[in-house]
XYZ file of C-alpha atoms in Angstrom:
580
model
C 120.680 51.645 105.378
C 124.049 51.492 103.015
C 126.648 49.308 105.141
C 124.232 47.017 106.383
C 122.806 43.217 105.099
C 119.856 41.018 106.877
C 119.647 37.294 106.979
C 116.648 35.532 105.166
C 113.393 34.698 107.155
C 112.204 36.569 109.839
C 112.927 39.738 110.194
C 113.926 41.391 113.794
C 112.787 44.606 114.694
C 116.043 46.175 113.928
C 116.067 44.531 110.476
C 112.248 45.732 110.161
C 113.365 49.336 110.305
C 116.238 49.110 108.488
C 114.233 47.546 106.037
C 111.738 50.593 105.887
C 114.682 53.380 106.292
C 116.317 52.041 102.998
C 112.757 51.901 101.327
C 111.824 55.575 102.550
C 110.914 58.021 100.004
C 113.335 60.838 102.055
C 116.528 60.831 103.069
C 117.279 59.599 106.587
C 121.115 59.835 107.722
C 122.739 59.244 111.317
C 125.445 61.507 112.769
C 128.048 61.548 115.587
C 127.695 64.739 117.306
C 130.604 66.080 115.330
C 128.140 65.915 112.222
C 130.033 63.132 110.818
C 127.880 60.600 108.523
C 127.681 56.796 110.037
C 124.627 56.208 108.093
C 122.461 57.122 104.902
C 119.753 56.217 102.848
C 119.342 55.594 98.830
C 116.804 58.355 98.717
C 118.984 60.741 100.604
C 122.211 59.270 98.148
C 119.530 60.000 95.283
C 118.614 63.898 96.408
C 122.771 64.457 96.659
C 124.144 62.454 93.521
C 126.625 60.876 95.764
C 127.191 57.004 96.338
C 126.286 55.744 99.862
C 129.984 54.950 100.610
C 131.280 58.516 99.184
C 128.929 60.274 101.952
C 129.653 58.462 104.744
C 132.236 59.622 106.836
C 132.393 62.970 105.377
C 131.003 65.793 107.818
C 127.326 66.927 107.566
C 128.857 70.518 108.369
C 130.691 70.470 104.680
C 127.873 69.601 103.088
C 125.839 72.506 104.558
C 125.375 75.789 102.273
C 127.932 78.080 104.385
C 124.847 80.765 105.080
C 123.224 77.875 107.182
C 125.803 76.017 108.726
C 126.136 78.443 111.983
C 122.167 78.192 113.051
C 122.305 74.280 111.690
C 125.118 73.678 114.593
C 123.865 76.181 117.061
C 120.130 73.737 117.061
C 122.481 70.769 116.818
C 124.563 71.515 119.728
C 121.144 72.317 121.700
C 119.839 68.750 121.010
C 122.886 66.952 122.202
C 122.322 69.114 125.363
C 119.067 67.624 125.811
C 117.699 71.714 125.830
C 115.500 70.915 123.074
C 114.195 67.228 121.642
C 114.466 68.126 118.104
C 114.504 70.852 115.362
C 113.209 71.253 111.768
C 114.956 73.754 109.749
C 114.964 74.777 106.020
C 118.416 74.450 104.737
C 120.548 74.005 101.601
C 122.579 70.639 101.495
C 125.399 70.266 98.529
C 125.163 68.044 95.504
C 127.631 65.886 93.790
C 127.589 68.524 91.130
C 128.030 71.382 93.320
C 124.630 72.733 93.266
C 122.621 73.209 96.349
C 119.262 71.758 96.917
C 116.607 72.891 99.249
C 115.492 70.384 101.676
C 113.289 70.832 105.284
C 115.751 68.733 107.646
C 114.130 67.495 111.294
C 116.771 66.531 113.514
C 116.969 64.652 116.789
C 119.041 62.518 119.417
C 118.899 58.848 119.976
C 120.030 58.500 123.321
C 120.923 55.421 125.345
C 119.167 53.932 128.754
C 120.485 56.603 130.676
C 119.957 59.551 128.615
C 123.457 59.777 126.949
C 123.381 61.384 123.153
C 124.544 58.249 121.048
C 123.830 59.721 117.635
C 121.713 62.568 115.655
C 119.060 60.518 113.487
C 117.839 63.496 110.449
C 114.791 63.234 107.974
C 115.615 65.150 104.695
C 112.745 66.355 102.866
C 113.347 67.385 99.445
C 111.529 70.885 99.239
C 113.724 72.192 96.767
C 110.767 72.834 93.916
C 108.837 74.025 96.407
C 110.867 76.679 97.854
C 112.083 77.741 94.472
C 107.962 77.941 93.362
C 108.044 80.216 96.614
C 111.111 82.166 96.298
C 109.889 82.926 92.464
C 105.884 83.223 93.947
C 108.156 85.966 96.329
C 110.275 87.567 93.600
C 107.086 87.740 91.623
C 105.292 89.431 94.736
C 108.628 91.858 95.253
C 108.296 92.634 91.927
C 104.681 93.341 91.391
C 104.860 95.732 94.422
C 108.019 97.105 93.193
C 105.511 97.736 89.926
C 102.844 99.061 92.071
C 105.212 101.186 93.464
C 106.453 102.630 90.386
C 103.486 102.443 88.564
C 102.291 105.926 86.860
C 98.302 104.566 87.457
C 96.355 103.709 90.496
C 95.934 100.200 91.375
C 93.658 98.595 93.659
C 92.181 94.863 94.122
C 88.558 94.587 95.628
C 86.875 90.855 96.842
C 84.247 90.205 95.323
C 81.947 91.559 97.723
C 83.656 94.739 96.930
C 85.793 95.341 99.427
C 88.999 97.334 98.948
C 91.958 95.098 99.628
C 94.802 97.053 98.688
C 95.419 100.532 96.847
C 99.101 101.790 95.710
C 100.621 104.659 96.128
C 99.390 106.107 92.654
C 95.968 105.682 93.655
C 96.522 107.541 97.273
C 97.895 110.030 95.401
C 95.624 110.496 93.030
C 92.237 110.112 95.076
C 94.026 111.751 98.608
C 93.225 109.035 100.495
C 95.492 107.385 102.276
C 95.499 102.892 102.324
C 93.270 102.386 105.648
C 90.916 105.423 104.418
C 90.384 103.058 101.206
C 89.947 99.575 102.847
C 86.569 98.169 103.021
C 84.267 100.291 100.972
C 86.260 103.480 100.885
C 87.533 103.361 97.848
C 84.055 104.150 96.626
C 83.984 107.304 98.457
C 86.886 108.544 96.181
C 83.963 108.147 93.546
C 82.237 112.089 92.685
C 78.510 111.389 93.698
C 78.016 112.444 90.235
C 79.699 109.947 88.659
C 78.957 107.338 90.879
C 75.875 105.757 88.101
C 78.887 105.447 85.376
C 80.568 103.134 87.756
C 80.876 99.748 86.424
C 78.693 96.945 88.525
C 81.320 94.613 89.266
C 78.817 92.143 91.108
C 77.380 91.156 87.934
C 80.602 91.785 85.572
C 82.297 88.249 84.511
C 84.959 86.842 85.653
C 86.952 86.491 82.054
C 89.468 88.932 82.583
C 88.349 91.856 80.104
C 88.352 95.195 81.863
C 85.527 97.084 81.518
C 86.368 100.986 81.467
C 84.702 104.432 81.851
C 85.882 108.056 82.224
C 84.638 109.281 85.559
C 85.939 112.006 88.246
C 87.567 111.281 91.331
C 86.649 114.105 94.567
C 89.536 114.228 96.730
C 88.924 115.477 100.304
C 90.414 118.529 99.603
C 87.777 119.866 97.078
C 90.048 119.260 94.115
C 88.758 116.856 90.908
C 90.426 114.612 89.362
C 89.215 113.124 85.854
C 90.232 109.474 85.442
C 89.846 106.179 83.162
C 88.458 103.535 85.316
C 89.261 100.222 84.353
C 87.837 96.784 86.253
C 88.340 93.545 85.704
C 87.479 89.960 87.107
C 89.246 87.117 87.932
C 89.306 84.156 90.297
C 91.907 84.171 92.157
C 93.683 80.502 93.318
C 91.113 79.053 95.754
C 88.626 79.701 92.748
C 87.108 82.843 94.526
C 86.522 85.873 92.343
C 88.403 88.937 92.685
C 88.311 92.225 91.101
C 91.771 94.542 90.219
C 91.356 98.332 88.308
C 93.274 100.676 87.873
C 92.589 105.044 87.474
C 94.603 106.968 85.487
C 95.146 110.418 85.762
C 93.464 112.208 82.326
C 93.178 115.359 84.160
C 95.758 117.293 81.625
C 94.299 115.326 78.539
C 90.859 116.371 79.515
C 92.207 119.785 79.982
C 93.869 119.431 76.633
C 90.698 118.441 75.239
C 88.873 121.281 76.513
C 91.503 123.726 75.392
C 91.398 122.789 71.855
C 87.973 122.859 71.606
C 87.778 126.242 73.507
C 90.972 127.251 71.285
C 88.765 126.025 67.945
C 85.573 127.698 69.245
C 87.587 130.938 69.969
C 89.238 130.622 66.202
C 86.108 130.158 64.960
C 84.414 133.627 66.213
C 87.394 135.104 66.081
C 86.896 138.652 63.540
C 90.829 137.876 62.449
C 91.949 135.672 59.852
C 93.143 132.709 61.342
C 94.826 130.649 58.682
C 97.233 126.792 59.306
C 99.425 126.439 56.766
C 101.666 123.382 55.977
C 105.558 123.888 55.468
C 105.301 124.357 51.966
C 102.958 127.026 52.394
C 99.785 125.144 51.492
C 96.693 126.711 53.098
C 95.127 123.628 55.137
C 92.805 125.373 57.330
C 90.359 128.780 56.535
C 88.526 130.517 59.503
C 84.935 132.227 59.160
C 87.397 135.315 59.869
C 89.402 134.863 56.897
C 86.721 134.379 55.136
C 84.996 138.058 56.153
C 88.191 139.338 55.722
C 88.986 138.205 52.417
C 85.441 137.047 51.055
C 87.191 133.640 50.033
C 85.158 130.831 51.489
C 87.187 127.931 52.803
C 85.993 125.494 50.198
C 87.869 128.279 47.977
C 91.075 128.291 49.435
C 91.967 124.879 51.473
C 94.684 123.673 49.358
C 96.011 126.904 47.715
C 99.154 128.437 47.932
C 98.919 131.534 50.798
C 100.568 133.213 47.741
C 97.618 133.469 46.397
C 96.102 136.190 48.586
C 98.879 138.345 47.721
C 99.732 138.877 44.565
C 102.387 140.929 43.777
C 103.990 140.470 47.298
C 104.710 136.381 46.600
C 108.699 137.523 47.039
C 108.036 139.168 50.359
C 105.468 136.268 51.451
C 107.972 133.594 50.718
C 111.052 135.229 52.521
C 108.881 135.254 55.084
C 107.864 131.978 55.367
C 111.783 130.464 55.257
C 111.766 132.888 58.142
C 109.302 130.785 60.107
C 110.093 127.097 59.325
C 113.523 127.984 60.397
C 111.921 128.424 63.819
C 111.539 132.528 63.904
C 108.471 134.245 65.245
C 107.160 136.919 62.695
C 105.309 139.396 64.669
C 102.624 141.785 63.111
C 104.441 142.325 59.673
C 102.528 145.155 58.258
C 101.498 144.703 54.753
C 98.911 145.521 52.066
C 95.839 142.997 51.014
C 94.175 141.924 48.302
C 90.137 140.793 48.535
C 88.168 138.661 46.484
C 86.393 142.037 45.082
C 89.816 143.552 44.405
C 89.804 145.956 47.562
C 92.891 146.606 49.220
C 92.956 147.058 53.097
C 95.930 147.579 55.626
C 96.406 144.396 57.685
C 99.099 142.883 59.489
C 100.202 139.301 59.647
C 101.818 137.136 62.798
C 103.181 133.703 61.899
C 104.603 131.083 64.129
C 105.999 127.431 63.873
C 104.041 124.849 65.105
C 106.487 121.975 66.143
C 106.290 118.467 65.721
C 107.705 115.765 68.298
C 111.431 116.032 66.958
C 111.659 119.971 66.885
C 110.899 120.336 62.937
C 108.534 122.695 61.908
C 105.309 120.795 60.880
C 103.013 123.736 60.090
C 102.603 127.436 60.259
C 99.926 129.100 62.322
C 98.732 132.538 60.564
C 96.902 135.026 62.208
C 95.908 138.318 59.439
C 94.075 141.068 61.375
C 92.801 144.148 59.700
C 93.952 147.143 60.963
C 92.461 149.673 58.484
C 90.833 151.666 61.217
C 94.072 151.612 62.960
C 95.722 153.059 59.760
C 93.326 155.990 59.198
C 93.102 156.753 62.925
C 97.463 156.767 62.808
C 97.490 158.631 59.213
C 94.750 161.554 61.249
C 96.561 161.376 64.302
C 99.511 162.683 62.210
C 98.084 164.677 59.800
C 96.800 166.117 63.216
C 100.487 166.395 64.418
C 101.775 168.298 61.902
C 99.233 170.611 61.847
C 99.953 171.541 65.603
C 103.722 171.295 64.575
C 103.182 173.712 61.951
C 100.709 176.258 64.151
C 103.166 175.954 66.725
C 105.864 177.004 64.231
C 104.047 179.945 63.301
C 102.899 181.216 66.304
C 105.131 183.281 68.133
C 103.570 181.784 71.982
C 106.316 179.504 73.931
C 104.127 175.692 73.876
C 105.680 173.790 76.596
C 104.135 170.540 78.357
C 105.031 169.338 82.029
C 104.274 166.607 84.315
C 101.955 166.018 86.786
C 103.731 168.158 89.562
C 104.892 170.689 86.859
C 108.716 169.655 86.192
C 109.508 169.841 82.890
C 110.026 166.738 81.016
C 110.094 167.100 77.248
C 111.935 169.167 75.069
C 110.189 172.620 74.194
C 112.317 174.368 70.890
C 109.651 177.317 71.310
C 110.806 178.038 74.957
C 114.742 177.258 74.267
C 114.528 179.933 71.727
C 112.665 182.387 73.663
C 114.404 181.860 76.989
C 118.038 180.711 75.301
C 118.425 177.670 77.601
C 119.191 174.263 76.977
C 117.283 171.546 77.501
C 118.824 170.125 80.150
C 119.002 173.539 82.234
C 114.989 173.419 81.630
C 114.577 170.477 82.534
C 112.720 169.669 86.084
C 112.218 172.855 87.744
C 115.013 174.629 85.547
C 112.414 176.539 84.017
C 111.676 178.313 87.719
C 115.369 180.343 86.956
C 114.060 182.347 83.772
C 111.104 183.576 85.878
C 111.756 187.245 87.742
C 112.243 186.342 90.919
C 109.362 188.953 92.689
C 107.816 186.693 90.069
C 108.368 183.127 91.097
C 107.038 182.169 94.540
C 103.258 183.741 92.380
C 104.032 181.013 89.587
C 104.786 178.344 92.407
C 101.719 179.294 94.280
C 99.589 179.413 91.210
C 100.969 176.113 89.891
C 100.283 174.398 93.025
C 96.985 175.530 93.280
C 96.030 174.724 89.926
C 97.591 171.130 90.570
C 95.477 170.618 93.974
C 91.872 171.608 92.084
C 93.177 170.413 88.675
C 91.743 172.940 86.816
C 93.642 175.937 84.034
C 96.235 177.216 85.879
C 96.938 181.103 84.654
C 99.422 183.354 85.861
C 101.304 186.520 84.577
C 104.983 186.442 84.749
C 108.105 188.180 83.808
C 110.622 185.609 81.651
C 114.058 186.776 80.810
C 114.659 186.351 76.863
C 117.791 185.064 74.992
C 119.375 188.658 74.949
C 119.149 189.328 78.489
C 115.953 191.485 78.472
C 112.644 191.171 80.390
C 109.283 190.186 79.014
C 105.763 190.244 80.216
C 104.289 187.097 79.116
C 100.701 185.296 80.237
C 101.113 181.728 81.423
C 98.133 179.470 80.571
C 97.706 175.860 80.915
C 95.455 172.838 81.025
C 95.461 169.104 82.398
C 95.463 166.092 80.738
C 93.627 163.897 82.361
C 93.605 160.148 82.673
C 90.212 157.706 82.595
C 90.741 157.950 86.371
C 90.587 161.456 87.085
C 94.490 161.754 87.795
C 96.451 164.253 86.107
C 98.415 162.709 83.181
C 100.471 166.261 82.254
C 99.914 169.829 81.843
C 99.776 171.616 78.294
C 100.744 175.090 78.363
C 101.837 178.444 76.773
C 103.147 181.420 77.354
C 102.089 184.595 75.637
C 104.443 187.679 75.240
C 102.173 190.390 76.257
C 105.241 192.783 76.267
C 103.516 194.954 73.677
C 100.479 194.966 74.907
C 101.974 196.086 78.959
C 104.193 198.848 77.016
C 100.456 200.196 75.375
C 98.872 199.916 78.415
C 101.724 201.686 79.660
C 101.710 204.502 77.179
C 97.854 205.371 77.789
C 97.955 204.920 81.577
C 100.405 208.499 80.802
C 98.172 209.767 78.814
C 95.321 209.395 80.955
C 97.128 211.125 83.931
C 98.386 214.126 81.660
C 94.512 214.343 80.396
C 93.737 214.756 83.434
C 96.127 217.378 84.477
C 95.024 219.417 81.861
C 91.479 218.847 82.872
C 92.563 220.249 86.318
C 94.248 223.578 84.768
C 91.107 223.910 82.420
C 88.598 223.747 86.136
C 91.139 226.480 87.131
C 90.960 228.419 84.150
C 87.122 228.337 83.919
C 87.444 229.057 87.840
C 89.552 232.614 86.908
C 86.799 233.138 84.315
C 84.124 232.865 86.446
C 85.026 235.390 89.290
C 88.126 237.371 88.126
C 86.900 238.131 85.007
C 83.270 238.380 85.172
C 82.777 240.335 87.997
C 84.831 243.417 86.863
C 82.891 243.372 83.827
C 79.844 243.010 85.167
C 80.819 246.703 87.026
C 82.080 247.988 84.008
C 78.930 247.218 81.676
C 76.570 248.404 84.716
C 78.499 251.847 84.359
C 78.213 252.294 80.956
C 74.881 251.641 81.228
C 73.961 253.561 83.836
C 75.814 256.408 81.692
C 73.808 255.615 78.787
C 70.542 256.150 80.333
C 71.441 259.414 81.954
C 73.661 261.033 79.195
C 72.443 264.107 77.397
C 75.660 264.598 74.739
C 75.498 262.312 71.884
C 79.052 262.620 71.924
C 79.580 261.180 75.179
C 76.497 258.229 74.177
C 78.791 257.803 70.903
C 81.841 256.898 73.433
C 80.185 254.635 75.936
C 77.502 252.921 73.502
C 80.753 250.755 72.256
C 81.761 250.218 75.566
C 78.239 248.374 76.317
C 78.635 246.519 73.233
C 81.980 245.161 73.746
C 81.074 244.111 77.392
C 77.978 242.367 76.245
C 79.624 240.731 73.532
C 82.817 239.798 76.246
C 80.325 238.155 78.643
C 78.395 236.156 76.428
C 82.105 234.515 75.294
C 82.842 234.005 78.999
C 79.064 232.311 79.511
C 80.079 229.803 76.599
C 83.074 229.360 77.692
C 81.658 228.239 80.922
C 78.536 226.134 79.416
C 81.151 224.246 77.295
């Protein structure tokens, strides 16, 4: 060791190992037990950078890295005290230069005849590439799992008997299996039983590193399905044995995606309304089977015209209308006139969106032209219809009113404000009820009801007060609307003035009772006729002829035969009289 010198010849024992400590390919130092170097070796003065006479002397302690020197002592202190024959620790030791290296350091006592510490005697490995090739082997490990961790797929690493030896938290999460469910051969499980044939073989796949890859479902316990891409690949790992890592990636939303826009295409395709993509400029880039029964165009005709073209005449309106859209605005249903290839014109209307790119710009315009002709005609009848109900209703002198379903007034009636001289709001709800007579109105609440219970024509007469204070008789009729469901949308009703019609009544109900008193006095005339006339005639003629028959005198026959006469002729007036 540095420090010492041997004589030529033989060597002694002592010179022997001193010989072999200064030849040793590690360092070998000697210590009091304050740490303090007596001796060292070249390779130990070689792993430092330090001459042999600039270590020794110095303290082992200050050439410790400070986050070992507290254990390094604590082991030291223990070997002096004979508690423990040696120790081997991994520690840092100082260079020259200031850098640490990493060395593995086994220290223990030399002791004298009776056991008494005399010095520390250390071996100094140097381990320093080693335990950097492990602390980057580490970082690299760290780092990997810290990537597993974070990883947006599913990773997992099978032997090569296919054996699940580790899954990440992507693939629990994606499968909903948890890391002992997967171990072994439960990661297959995780497989749909349906897609378990697409499964690559990995017992036969090489080991060169190339994944192999298939779209597959995953079955999680739960009954949900995943779609993934399955990707394997082999390897052989360092002790030459082959391994396999994959990875699944959740394609569940581009799958989706996928089956959107074909179900979105298939649904443009059928659809009976022109469905038309435009570029920016206007530029028609894609024609529907739609467009092309709406327009009679085919799609070979139009791809690549101006949408202009469909309308001409309207290009002014058609172009405002498209700045309107690539500067982000929704048209919706613009009603408009169109133009077909056979020069017929029907009513459509037209809804136009952006369609945005990645940065927010408008990349194309989605066109959807739907013809609403029937609509048109049906609206244009509808008021045609309207008016002609207006105009009846106009003419008519009858109050038109409508209610809802429990009979309170809702909309305005101009009929009944002018006939009853209130406001809408004071007929509003029940407000109605107060122009009714009031021996009138608990009948019109009892009728209403009914007719709302059995939802059938409600009719009731009623007396309504008009504008100028007087009474009228009118006749309340009115019908429900119903809905698909049965239930009673609203009442329609009227109210007809029968005023006229009571006062005639009226009138011949008194003439009907003075007919018949005269009919009485007429029995009692005939009555007088019958008896008080009749019977002293009937004496009077049976005298006169009784005279007759036994008169001798002309002259007195010449006085009573006019007599006869005039009786005869008196009671066959009072028998007609009687037969009439």
């Amino acid at each position: 060791m540095s420090g010492r010198s041997h004589a030529d010849g033989a060597l002694s024992t002592e010179e022997q190992c001193e010989l072999l400590t200064a030849q040793a390919p590690i360092g070998i130092l000697r210590t009091r037990r304050d740490g303090t170097l007596l001796a060292v070796n070249p390779a130990l003065c070689d792993l430092l950078g330090f001459a042999g006479d600039d270590l020794l002397g110095r303290r082992l302690f200050d050439l410790l890295h400070p986050d070992d020197r507290e254990l390094d002592d604590a082991k030291r202190a223990q070997v002096f005290a004979g508690e423990i024959a040696s120790y081997t620790l991994k520690k840092r030791l100082r260079r020259k230069d200031g850098a640490y290296r990493w060395t593995r350091t086994t220290t223990s006592a030399v002791r004298d005849p009776a056991g008494a510490p005399l010095f520390s005697l250390c071996f100094v490995e140097d381990i320093d590439a080693l335990q950097r090739a492990d602390e980057e082997r580490r970082k690299s490990e760290r780092q990997f799992q810290l990537l597993a961790r974070m990883s947006p797929v599913g990773m997992f690493h099978v032997d090569a008997a296919g054996s699940c030896l580790y899954v990440n938290d992507e693939w629990t999460r994606i499968t909903g299996r948890t890391l002992p469910e997967a171990l072994g051969d439960g990661w297959l499980r995780a497989i749909h039983p349906d897609d378990a044939p697409l499964l690559p073989d990995w017992r036969t796949a090489p080991a060169d590193g190339r994944p192999r890859q298939v779209e597959l479902r995953i079955l999680r316990p739960d009954g949900a399905v995943v779609d993934v891409l399955f990707q394997l690949a082999g390897a052989h790992d360092a002790a030459g044995q082959r391994v396999f890592v994959g990875t699944i990636t959740d394609i569940t939303a581009r799958v989706q995606a996928e089956f959107d826009r074909a179900r979105l295409a298939a649904i443009v395709e059928s659809s009976v309304d022109g469905v038309l993509l435009l570029d920016a400029s206007g530029t028609i880039l894609t024609w529907n089977a739609g467009a092309e029964q709406l327009f009679g165009w085919s799609a070979a005709e139009m791809v690549g015209r101006p949408i202009c073209s469909v309308a001409p005449g309207q290009e002014l309106e058609l172009r405002r209308a498209l700045l309107r859209v690539r500067a982000g605005e929704v048209v919706h249903e613009l009603e408009t006139v169109r133009r077909r290839k056979d020069g017929s014109e029907f009513d459509a209307t037209i809804t136009a969106c952006p369609v945005r790119a990645a940065d927010g710009s408008t990349s194309a315009i989605s066109v959807i032209v739907r013809d609403v002709s029937r609509r048109k005609d049906a609206e244009r009848a509808l008021r045609r219809s309207e008016e002609r109900f207006r105009l009846i209703v106009q003419a008519t002198a009858q109050i038109v009113w409508s209610c809802d379903a429990d009979g309170r007034f809702l909309e305005d009636s101009p009929s009944w404000r002018a006939f009853t001289g209130q406001t809408h709001d004071e007929m509003k709800g029940w407000g109605w009820l107060d122009r009714v007579h009031d021996e009138d109105r608990p009948r019109v609440r009892a009728a209403m009801a009914a007719a709302i219970a059995s939802r059938r024509t409600f009719e009731c007469e009623d007396r309504i007060r008009r504008a100028d204070g007087g009474w009228a008789d009118t006749l309340a009729r009115a019908v429900p609307l119903l809905d698909p469901d049965g239930r009673v949308r609203e009442w329609i009703g009227v109210n007809i003035d029968v005023s006229e019609r009571r006062a005639a009544e009226r009138e011949r109900e008194a003439l009907v009772a003075d007919l018949r008193r005269a009919m009485h006095y007429y029995d009692m005339f005939i009555g007088v006729l019958s008896h008080d006339l009749r019977s002293p005639l009937a004496a009077i003629m049976m005298t006169a002829e009784l005279a007759l028959r036994r008169c001798r005198d002309d002259a007195l026959e010449k006085v009573l035969r006019p007599v006869a006469d005039s009786g005869q002729r008196m009671l066959r007036m009072i028998e007609q009289l009687l037969d009439a």
